[in-house]
Amino acid sequence: MKKIMYLEFERCIGCRSCQAACRECGGHDAKERNYVEYVDFLESRQTFPMMCMQCKDPACARVCPANAIQITDDGVVLSAMEEKCIGCRNCTFGCPFGIPKFDFEENKMYKCDMCYDRTKHDIAPMCASVCPSDAIRFIDHDEMMELRRKRTQLNLIEGKKPSENNKWQYVPEFFGVYSD
């Protein structure tokens, strides 16, 4: 059974080890393709990991006039192919999560591709393999469903209602994301 990415934003401790691991990953040209953001810098120091959500219908790929952003059979949205990318930056503007970045010196787009060279063989992406707080995990579907069940039960006990935010509708089922 294929493994999936699972994120629990509130577990992030802001250590940025995921970013360091991403920079060290082969083929990333020493650039991190994931980010650690502040929930609200003025209110707290709480951080959360942000990486490509591997959308079901990725806006970055849809708006690319050169068809440079490919989607694997597994549903992984890859970085733009250098030989096709024309540097228009439509992908950077189209992504609701702000993930694709453009390198003006190299004239190319780069983004998280879930370390596809690793995950296609069920090896955890670099970020998940080093996360000390388990905010980023690479787990099987059954484990994700169990975590979701526990999460739902905990939220019901605490009286929390699930909230809807439009951009999360793009995230596929194989990418488990939870945040309070």
Tab-separated table of C-alpha atoms in Angstrom:
chain	number	residue	atom	x	y	z
A	1	MET	CA	0.000	0.000	0.000
A	2	LYS	CA	1.292	3.452	-0.934
A	3	LYS	CA	2.253	5.787	1.866
A	4	ILE	CA	0.976	9.337	2.181
A	5	MET	CA	2.020	12.650	3.691
A	6	TYR	CA	0.263	13.579	6.911
A	7	LEU	CA	0.576	17.045	8.470
A	8	GLU	CA	-0.417	18.183	11.934
A	9	PHE	CA	0.307	21.890	11.912
A	10	GLU	CA	0.068	22.500	15.641
A	11	ARG	CA	2.827	19.962	16.333
A	12	CYS	CA	5.385	22.137	14.527
A	13	ILE	CA	8.027	23.505	16.914
A	14	GLY	CA	9.647	25.836	14.371
A	15	CYS	CA	13.029	24.073	14.322
A	16	ARG	CA	13.207	24.264	10.515
A	17	SER	CA	14.923	20.877	10.255
A	18	CYS	CA	12.527	20.101	7.381
A	19	GLN	CA	13.918	23.071	5.447
A	20	ALA	CA	17.526	22.067	6.108
A	21	ALA	CA	16.807	18.492	4.975
A	22	CYS	CA	15.089	19.785	1.849
A	23	ARG	CA	18.121	21.924	0.964
A	24	GLU	CA	20.334	18.858	1.318
A	25	CYS	CA	18.144	16.654	-0.871
A	26	GLY	CA	19.749	15.673	-4.161
A	27	GLY	CA	18.574	17.665	-7.156
A	28	HIS	CA	17.315	20.618	-5.119
A	29	ASP	CA	20.272	22.891	-5.914
A	30	ALA	CA	20.612	23.757	-2.188
A	31	LYS	CA	17.193	25.448	-2.213
A	32	GLU	CA	14.456	24.523	0.211
A	33	ARG	CA	11.156	23.745	-1.428
A	34	ASN	CA	9.146	23.717	1.765
A	35	TYR	CA	8.697	26.496	4.269
A	36	VAL	CA	8.003	27.100	7.925
A	37	GLU	CA	5.519	29.919	8.380
A	38	TYR	CA	4.214	31.763	11.424
A	39	VAL	CA	0.515	31.381	12.198
A	40	ASP	CA	0.374	35.038	13.294
A	41	PHE	CA	3.759	36.530	14.090
A	42	LEU	CA	2.246	39.437	16.039
A	43	GLU	CA	0.148	37.145	18.238
A	44	SER	CA	2.372	34.116	18.864
A	45	ARG	CA	5.486	32.255	17.819
A	46	GLN	CA	3.472	29.224	16.662
A	47	THR	CA	4.746	27.938	13.324
A	48	PHE	CA	3.516	25.424	10.789
A	49	PRO	CA	5.190	23.490	7.967
A	50	MET	CA	4.117	24.469	4.468
A	51	MET	CA	4.832	22.379	1.424
A	52	CYS	CA	3.094	21.610	-1.832
A	53	MET	CA	-0.337	20.183	-1.084
A	54	GLN	CA	-0.269	18.092	-4.275
A	55	CYS	CA	-3.685	19.422	-5.343
A	56	LYS	CA	-6.228	17.229	-7.137
A	57	ASP	CA	-6.568	19.842	-9.871
A	58	PRO	CA	-3.400	21.929	-9.431
A	59	ALA	CA	-3.803	25.572	-10.386
A	60	CYS	CA	-0.057	25.861	-11.007
A	61	ALA	CA	-0.250	23.217	-13.755
A	62	ARG	CA	-3.536	24.553	-15.144
A	63	VAL	CA	-2.199	28.079	-15.687
A	64	CYS	CA	1.134	27.012	-17.219
A	65	PRO	CA	0.987	27.956	-20.924
A	66	ALA	CA	4.015	25.753	-21.716
A	67	ASN	CA	2.653	22.624	-20.007
A	68	ALA	CA	5.915	22.491	-18.036
A	69	ILE	CA	4.380	21.218	-14.768
A	70	GLN	CA	3.663	17.513	-14.972
A	71	ILE	CA	1.565	15.304	-12.694
A	72	THR	CA	2.703	11.722	-12.104
A	73	ASP	CA	0.365	8.727	-12.237
A	74	ASP	CA	0.562	8.754	-8.416
A	75	GLY	CA	-0.867	12.305	-8.378
A	76	VAL	CA	2.380	14.048	-7.428
A	77	VAL	CA	2.733	17.527	-8.930
A	78	LEU	CA	6.341	17.943	-10.060
A	79	SER	CA	8.461	21.077	-10.438
A	80	ALA	CA	8.439	22.694	-13.870
A	81	MET	CA	10.557	20.928	-16.452
A	82	GLU	CA	13.477	23.251	-17.175
A	83	GLU	CA	13.411	22.630	-20.907
A	84	LYS	CA	9.734	23.669	-21.114
A	85	CYS	CA	9.468	26.452	-18.524
A	86	ILE	CA	9.288	29.866	-20.211
A	87	GLY	CA	9.608	31.843	-16.963
A	88	CYS	CA	6.155	33.473	-17.096
A	89	ARG	CA	5.594	32.851	-13.326
A	90	ASN	CA	1.886	32.105	-13.826
A	91	CYS	CA	2.319	29.109	-11.510
A	92	THR	CA	3.553	31.317	-8.667
A	93	PHE	CA	0.484	33.524	-8.972
A	94	GLY	CA	-1.991	30.680	-9.506
A	95	CYS	CA	-1.160	28.528	-6.476
A	96	PRO	CA	-3.568	29.241	-3.570
A	97	PHE	CA	-0.854	28.143	-1.110
A	98	GLY	CA	1.967	30.268	-2.573
A	99	ILE	CA	4.285	27.280	-2.937
A	100	PRO	CA	5.978	27.604	-6.351
A	101	LYS	CA	8.959	29.949	-6.221
A	102	PHE	CA	10.784	31.522	-9.120
A	103	ASP	CA	14.565	31.781	-9.278
A	104	PHE	CA	15.342	34.892	-11.313
A	105	GLU	CA	19.053	34.048	-11.637
A	106	GLU	CA	18.353	30.577	-13.021
A	107	ASN	CA	15.123	31.668	-14.761
A	108	LYS	CA	13.198	28.634	-13.538
A	109	MET	CA	10.434	27.646	-11.160
A	110	TYR	CA	10.938	25.206	-8.313
A	111	LYS	CA	8.551	23.709	-5.760
A	112	CYS	CA	8.115	20.755	-3.445
A	113	ASP	CA	7.617	17.516	-5.353
A	114	MET	CA	7.393	15.318	-2.234
A	115	CYS	CA	10.917	14.060	-2.996
A	116	TYR	CA	9.366	11.973	-5.740
A	117	ASP	CA	12.645	10.150	-6.339
A	118	ARG	CA	12.204	8.767	-2.797
A	119	THR	CA	8.418	8.548	-2.306
A	120	LYS	CA	7.834	6.546	-5.495
A	121	HIS	CA	9.748	3.784	-3.675
A	122	ASP	CA	7.839	4.341	-0.397
A	123	ILE	CA	10.829	6.059	1.220
A	124	ALA	CA	9.886	9.075	3.342
A	125	PRO	CA	10.586	12.510	1.872
A	126	MET	CA	13.502	14.317	3.470
A	127	CYS	CA	11.280	16.679	5.489
A	128	ALA	CA	9.284	13.834	7.062
A	129	SER	CA	12.385	11.775	7.794
A	130	VAL	CA	13.875	14.494	10.049
A	131	CYS	CA	10.846	16.131	11.711
A	132	PRO	CA	11.414	15.701	15.475
A	133	SER	CA	7.840	16.567	16.490
A	134	ASP	CA	6.036	14.418	13.882
A	135	ALA	CA	4.328	17.480	12.404
A	136	ILE	CA	5.248	15.971	9.015
A	137	ARG	CA	4.805	12.226	8.644
A	138	PHE	CA	4.908	9.710	5.814
A	139	ILE	CA	2.472	6.981	6.805
A	140	ASP	CA	0.168	4.380	5.298
A	141	HIS	CA	-3.518	5.004	4.661
A	142	ASP	CA	-4.761	2.898	7.588
A	143	GLU	CA	-2.577	4.808	10.049
A	144	MET	CA	-3.847	8.103	8.626
A	145	MET	CA	-7.480	6.993	9.005
A	146	GLU	CA	-6.823	5.988	12.628
A	147	LEU	CA	-5.237	9.375	13.336
A	148	ARG	CA	-8.226	11.081	11.688
A	149	ARG	CA	-10.672	9.087	13.826
A	150	LYS	CA	-8.800	9.995	17.001
A	151	ARG	CA	-8.640	13.603	15.894
A	152	THR	CA	-12.383	13.754	15.238
A	153	GLN	CA	-13.142	12.191	18.624
A	154	LEU	CA	-10.826	14.639	20.389
A	155	ASN	CA	-12.425	17.594	18.607
A	156	LEU	CA	-15.910	16.406	19.592
A	157	ILE	CA	-14.822	16.040	23.223
A	158	GLU	CA	-13.333	19.545	23.166
A	159	GLY	CA	-16.436	20.961	21.463
A	160	LYS	CA	-14.612	22.074	18.314
A	161	LYS	CA	-16.501	22.254	15.062
A	162	PRO	CA	-14.737	21.591	11.777
A	163	SER	CA	-14.335	24.784	9.783
A	164	GLU	CA	-14.257	25.035	6.027
A	165	ASN	CA	-11.773	27.115	4.126
A	166	ASN	CA	-12.056	27.135	0.345
A	167	LYS	CA	-8.423	26.467	-0.502
A	168	TRP	CA	-8.391	23.131	1.360
A	169	GLN	CA	-10.913	21.669	-1.110
A	170	TYR	CA	-8.018	21.285	-3.562
A	171	VAL	CA	-6.056	18.951	-1.300
A	172	PRO	CA	-6.421	15.293	-2.337
A	173	GLU	CA	-7.415	12.511	0.016
A	174	PHE	CA	-3.923	10.993	-0.043
A	175	PHE	CA	-2.552	14.082	1.677
A	176	GLY	CA	-3.793	14.207	5.273
A	177	VAL	CA	-3.818	17.738	6.675
A	178	TYR	CA	-5.039	18.714	10.129
A	179	SER	CA	-4.936	22.004	11.942
A	180	ASP	CA	-6.940	23.571	14.760
